[in-house]
PDB file of N, CA and C in Angstrom:
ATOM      1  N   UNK M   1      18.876  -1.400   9.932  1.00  0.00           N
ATOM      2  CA  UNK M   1      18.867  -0.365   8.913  1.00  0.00           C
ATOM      3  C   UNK M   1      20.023   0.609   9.099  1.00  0.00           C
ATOM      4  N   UNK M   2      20.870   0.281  10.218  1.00  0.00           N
ATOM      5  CA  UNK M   2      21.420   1.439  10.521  1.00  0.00           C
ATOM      6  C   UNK M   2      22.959   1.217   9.082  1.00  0.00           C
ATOM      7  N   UNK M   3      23.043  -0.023   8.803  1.00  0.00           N
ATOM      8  CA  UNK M   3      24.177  -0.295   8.342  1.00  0.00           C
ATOM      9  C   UNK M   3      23.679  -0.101   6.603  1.00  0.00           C
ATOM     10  N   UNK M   4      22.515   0.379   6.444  1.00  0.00           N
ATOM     11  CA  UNK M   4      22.278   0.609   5.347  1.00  0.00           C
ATOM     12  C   UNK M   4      22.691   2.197   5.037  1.00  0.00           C
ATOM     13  N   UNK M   5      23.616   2.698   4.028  1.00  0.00           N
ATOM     14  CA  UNK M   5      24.131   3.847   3.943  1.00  0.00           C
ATOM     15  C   UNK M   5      22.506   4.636   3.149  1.00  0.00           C
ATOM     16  N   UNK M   6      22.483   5.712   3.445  1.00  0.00           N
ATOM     17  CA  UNK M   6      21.055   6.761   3.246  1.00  0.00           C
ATOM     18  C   UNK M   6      19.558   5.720   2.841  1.00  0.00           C
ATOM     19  N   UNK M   7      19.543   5.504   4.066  1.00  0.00           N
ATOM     20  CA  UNK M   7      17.948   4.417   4.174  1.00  0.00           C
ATOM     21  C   UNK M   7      16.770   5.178   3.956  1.00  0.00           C
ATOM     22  N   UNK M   8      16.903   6.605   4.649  1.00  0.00           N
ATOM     23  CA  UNK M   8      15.776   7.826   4.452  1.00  0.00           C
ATOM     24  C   UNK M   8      15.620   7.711   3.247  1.00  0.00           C
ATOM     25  N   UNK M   9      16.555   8.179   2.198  1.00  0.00           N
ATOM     26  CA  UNK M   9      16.164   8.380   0.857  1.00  0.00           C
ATOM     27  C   UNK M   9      15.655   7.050   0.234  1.00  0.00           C
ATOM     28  N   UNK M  10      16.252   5.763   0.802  1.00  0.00           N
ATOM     29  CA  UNK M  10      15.661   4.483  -0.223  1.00  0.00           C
ATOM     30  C   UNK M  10      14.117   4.359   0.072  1.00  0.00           C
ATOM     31  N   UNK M  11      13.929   4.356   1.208  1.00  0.00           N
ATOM     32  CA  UNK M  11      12.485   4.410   2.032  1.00  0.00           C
ATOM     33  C   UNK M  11      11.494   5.727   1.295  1.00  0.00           C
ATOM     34  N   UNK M  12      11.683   6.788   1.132  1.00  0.00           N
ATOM     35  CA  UNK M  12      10.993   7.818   0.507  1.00  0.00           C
ATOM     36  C   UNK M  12      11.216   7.496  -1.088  1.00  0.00           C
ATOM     37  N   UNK M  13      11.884   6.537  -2.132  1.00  0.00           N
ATOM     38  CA  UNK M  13      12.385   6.307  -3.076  1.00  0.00           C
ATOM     39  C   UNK M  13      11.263   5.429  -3.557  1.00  0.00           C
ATOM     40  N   UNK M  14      11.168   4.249  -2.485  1.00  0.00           N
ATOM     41  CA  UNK M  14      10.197   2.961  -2.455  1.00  0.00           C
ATOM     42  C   UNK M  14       8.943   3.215  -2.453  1.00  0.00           C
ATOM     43  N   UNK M  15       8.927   4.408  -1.188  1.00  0.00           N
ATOM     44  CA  UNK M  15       7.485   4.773  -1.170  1.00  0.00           C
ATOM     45  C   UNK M  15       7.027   5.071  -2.309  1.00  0.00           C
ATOM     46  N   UNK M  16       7.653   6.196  -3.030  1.00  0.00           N
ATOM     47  CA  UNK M  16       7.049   7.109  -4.758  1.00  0.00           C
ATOM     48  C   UNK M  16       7.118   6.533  -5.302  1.00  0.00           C
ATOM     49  N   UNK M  17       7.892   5.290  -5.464  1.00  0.00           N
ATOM     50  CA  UNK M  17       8.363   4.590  -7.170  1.00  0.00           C
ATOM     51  C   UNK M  17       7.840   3.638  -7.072  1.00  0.00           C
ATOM     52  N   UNK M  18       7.136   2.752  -5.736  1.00  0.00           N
ATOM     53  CA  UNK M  18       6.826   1.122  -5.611  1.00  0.00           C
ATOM     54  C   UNK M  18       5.376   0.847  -5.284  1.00  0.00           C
ATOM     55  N   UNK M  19       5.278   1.754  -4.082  1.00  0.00           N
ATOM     56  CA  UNK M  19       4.422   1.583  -3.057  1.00  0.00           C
ATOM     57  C   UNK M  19       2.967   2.269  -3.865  1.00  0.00           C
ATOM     58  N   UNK M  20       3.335   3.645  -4.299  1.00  0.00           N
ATOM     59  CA  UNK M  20       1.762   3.980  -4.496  1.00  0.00           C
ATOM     60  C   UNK M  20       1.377   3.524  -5.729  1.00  0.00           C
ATOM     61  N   UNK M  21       2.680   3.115  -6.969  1.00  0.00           N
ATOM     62  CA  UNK M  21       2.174   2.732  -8.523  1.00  0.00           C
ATOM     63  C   UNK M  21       0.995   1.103  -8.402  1.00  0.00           C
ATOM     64  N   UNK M  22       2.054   0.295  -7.473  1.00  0.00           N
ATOM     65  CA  UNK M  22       1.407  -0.669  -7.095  1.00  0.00           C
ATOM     66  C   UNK M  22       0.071  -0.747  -6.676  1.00  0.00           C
ATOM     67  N   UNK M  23       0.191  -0.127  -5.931  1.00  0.00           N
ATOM     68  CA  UNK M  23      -1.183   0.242  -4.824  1.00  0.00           C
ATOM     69  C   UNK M  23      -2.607   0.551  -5.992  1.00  0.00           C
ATOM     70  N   UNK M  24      -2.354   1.202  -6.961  1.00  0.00           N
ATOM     71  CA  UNK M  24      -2.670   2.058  -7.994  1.00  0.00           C
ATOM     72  C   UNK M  24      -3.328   0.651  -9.012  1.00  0.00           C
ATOM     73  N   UNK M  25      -2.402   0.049  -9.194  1.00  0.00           N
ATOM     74  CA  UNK M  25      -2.736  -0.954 -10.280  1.00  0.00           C
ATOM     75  C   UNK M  25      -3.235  -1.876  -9.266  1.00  0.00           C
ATOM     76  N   UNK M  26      -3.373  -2.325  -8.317  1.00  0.00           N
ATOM     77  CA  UNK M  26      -3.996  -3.395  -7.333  1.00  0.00           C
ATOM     78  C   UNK M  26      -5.285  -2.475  -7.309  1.00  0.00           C
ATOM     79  N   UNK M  27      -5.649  -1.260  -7.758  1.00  0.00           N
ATOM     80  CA  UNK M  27      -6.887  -0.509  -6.727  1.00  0.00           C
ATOM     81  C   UNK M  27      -7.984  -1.067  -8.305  1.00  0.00           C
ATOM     82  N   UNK M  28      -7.190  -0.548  -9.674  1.00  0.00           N
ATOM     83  CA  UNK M  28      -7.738  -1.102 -10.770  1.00  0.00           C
ATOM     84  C   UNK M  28      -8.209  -1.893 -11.301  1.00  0.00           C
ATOM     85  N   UNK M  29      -6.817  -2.938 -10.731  1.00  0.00           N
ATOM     86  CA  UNK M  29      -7.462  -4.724 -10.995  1.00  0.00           C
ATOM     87  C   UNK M  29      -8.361  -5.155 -10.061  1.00  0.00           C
ATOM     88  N   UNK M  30      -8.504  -4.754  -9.226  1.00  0.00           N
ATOM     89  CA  UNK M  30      -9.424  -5.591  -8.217  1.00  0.00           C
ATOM     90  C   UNK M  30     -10.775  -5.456  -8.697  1.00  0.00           C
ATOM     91  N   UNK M  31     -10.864  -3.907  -8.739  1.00  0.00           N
ATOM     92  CA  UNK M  31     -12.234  -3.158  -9.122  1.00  0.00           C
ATOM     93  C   UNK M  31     -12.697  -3.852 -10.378  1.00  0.00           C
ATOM     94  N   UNK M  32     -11.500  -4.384 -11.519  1.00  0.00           N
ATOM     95  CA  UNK M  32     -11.833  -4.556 -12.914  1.00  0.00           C
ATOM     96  C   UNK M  32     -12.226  -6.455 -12.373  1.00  0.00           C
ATOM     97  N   UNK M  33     -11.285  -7.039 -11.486  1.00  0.00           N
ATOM     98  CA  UNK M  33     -12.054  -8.673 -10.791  1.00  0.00           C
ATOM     99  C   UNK M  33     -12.991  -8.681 -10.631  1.00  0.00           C
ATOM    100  N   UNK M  34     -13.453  -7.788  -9.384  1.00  0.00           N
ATOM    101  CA  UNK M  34     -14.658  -7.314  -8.890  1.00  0.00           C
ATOM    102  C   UNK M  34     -16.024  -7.448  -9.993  1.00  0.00           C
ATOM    103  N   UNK M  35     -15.916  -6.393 -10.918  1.00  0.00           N
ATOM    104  CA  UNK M  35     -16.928  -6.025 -11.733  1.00  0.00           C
ATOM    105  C   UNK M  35     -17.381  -7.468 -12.596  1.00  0.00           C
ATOM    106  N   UNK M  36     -16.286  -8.449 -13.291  1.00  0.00           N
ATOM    107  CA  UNK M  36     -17.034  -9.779 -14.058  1.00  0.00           C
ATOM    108  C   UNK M  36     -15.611 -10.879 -13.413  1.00  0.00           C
ATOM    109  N   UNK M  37     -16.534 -11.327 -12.430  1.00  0.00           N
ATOM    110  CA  UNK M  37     -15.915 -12.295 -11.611  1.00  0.00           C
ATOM    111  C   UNK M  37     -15.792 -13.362 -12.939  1.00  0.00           C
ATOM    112  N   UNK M  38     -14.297 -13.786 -13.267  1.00  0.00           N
ATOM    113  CA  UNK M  38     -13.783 -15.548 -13.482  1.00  0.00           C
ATOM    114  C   UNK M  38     -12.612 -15.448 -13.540  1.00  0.00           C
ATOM    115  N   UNK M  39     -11.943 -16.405 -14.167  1.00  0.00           N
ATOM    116  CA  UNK M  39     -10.636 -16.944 -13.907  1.00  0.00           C
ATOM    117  C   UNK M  39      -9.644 -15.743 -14.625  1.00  0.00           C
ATOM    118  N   UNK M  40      -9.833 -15.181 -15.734  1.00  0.00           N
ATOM    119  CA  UNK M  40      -8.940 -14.799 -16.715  1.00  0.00           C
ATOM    120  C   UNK M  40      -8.598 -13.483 -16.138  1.00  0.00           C
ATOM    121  N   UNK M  41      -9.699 -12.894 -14.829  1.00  0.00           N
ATOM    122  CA  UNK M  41      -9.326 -11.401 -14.678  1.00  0.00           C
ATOM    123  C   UNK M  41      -8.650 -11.737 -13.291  1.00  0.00           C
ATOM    124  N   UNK M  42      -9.324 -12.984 -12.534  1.00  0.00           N
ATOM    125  CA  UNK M  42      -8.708 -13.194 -11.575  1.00  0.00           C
ATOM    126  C   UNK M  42      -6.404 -12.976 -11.574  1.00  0.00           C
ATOM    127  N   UNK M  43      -6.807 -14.080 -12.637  1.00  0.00           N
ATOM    128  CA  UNK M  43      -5.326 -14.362 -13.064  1.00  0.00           C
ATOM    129  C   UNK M  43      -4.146 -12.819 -13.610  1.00  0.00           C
ATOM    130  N   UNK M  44      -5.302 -12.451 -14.513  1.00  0.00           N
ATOM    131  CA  UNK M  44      -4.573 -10.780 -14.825  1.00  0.00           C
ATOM    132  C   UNK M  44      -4.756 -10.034 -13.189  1.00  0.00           C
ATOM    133  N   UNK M  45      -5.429 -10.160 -12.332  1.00  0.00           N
ATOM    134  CA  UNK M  45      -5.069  -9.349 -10.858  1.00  0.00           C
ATOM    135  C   UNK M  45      -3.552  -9.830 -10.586  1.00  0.00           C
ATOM    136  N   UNK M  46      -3.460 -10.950 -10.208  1.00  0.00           N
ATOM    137  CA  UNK M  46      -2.304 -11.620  -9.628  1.00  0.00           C
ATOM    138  C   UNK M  46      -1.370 -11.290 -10.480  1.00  0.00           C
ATOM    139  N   UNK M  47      -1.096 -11.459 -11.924  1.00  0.00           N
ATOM    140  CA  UNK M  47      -0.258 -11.299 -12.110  1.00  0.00           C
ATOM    141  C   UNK M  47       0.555  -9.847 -12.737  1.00  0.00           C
ATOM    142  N   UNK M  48      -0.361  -9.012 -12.744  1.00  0.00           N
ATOM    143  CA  UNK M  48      -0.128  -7.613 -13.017  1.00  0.00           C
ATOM    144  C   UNK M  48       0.486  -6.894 -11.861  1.00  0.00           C
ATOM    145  N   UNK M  49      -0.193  -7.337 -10.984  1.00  0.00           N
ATOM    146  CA  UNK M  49       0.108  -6.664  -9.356  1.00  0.00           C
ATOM    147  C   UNK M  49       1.801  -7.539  -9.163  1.00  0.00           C
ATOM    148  N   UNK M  50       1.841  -8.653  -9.050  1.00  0.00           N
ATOM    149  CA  UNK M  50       3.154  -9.390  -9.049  1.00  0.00           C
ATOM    150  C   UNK M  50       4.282  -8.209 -10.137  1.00  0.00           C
ATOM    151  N   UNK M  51       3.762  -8.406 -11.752  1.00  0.00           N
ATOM    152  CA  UNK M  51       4.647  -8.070 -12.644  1.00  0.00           C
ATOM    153  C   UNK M  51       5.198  -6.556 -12.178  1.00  0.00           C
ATOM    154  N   UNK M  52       4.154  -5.598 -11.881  1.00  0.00           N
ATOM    155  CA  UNK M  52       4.689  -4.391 -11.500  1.00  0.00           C
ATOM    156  C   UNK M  52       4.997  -3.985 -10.427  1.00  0.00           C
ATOM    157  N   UNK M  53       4.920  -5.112  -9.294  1.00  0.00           N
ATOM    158  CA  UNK M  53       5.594  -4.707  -8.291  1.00  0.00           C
ATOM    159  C   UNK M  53       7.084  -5.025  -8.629  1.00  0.00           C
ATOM    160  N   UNK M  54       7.633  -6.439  -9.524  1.00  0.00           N
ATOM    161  CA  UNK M  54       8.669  -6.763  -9.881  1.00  0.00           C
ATOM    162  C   UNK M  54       9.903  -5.777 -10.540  1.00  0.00           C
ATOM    163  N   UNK M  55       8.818  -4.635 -11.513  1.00  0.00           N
ATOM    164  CA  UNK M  55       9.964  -4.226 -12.570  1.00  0.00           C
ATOM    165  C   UNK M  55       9.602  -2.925 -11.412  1.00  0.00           C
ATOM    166  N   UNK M  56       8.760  -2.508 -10.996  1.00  0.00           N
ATOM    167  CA  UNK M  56       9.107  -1.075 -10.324  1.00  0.00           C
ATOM    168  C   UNK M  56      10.386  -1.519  -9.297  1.00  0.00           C
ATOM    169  N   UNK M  57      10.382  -2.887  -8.642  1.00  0.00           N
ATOM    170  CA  UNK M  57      11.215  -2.609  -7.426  1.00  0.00           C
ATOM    171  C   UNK M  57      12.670  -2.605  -8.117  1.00  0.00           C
ATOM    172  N   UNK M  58      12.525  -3.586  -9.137  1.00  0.00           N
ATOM    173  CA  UNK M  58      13.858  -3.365  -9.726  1.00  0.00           C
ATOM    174  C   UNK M  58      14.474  -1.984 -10.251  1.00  0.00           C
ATOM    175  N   UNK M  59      13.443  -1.173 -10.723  1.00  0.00           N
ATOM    176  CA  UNK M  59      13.895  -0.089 -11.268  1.00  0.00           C
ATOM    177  C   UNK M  59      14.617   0.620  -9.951  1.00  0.00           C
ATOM    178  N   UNK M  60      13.851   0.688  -8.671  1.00  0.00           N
ATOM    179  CA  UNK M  60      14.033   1.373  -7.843  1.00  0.00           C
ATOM    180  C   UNK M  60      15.393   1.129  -7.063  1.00  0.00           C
ATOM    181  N   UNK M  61      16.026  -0.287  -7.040  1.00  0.00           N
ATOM    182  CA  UNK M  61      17.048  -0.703  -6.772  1.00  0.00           C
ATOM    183  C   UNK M  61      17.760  -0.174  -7.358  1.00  0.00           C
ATOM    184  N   UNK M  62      18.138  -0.142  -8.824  1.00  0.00           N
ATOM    185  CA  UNK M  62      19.206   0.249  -9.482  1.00  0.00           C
ATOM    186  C   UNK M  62      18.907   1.268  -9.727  1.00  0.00           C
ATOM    187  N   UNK M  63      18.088   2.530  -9.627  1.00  0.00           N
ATOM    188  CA  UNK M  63      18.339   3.983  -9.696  1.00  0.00           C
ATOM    189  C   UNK M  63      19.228   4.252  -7.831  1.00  0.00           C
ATOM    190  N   UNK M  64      18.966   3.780  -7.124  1.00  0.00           N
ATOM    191  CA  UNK M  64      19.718   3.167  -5.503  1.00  0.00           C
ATOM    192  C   UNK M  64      20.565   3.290  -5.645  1.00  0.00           C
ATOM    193  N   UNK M  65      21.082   1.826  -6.172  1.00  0.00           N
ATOM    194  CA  UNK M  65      22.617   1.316  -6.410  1.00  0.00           C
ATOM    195  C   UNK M  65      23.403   2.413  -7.209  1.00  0.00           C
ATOM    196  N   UNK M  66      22.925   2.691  -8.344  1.00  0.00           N
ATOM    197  CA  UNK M  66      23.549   3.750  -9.348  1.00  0.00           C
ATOM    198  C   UNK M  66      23.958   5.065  -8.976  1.00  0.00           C
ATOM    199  N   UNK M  67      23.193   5.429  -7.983  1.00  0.00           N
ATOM    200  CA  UNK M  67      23.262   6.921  -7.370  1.00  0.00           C
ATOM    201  C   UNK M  67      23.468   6.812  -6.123  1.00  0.00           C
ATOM    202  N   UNK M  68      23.516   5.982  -5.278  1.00  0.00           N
ATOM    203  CA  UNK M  68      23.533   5.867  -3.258  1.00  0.00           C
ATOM    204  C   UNK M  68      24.798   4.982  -3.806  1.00  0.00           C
ATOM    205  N   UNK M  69      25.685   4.640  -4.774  1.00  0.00           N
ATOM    206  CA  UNK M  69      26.710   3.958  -3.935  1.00  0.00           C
ATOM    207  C   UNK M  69      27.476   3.747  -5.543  1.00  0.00           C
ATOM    208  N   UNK M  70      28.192   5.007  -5.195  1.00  0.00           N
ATOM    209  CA  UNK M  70      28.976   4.838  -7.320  1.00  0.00           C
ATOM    210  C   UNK M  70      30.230   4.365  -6.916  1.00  0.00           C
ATOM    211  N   UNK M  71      31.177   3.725  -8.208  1.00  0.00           N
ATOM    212  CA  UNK M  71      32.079   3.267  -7.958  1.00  0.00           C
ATOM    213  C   UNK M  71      33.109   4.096  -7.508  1.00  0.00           C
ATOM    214  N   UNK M  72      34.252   3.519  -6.424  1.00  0.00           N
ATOM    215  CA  UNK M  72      35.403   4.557  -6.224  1.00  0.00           C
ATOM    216  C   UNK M  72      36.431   3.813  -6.645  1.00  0.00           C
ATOM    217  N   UNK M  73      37.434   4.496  -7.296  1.00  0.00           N
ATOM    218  CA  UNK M  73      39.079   3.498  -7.895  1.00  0.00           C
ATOM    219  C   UNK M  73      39.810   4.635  -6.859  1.00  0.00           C
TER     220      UNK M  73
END
């Protein structure tokens, strides 16, 4: 990590933007699996939790990239 330029901020970035939204929608879907067990809610767990871990991490990358490392000419 050391060769990663401001890791503190990506790490506190990940945490707010990835970690707890996720966490959040995994705490929902499970509870919503949980409550009428079959396939269709099973499948919406997996893939909701997948989809928004996908577009949050991406978001979180490129607000990163965009601001931890702008172009120099």
């Amino acid at each position: 990590m050391k060769d990663v330029p401001h890791w503190q901020w990506l790490m506190v970035m990940y945490f707010l933007l990835v970690a707890i939204p996720v966490y959040m929608v995994h705490a929902q879907l499970k509870k919503r699996a949980f409550a009428n067990r079959n396939f269709t809610n099973l499948l919406l767990y997996f893939v909701g939790v997948f989809l928004s871990a996908f577009v949050l991490h991406g978001f979180t990358m490129w607000l990163y990239f965009t601001f931890f490392f702008p172009v120099k000419d």
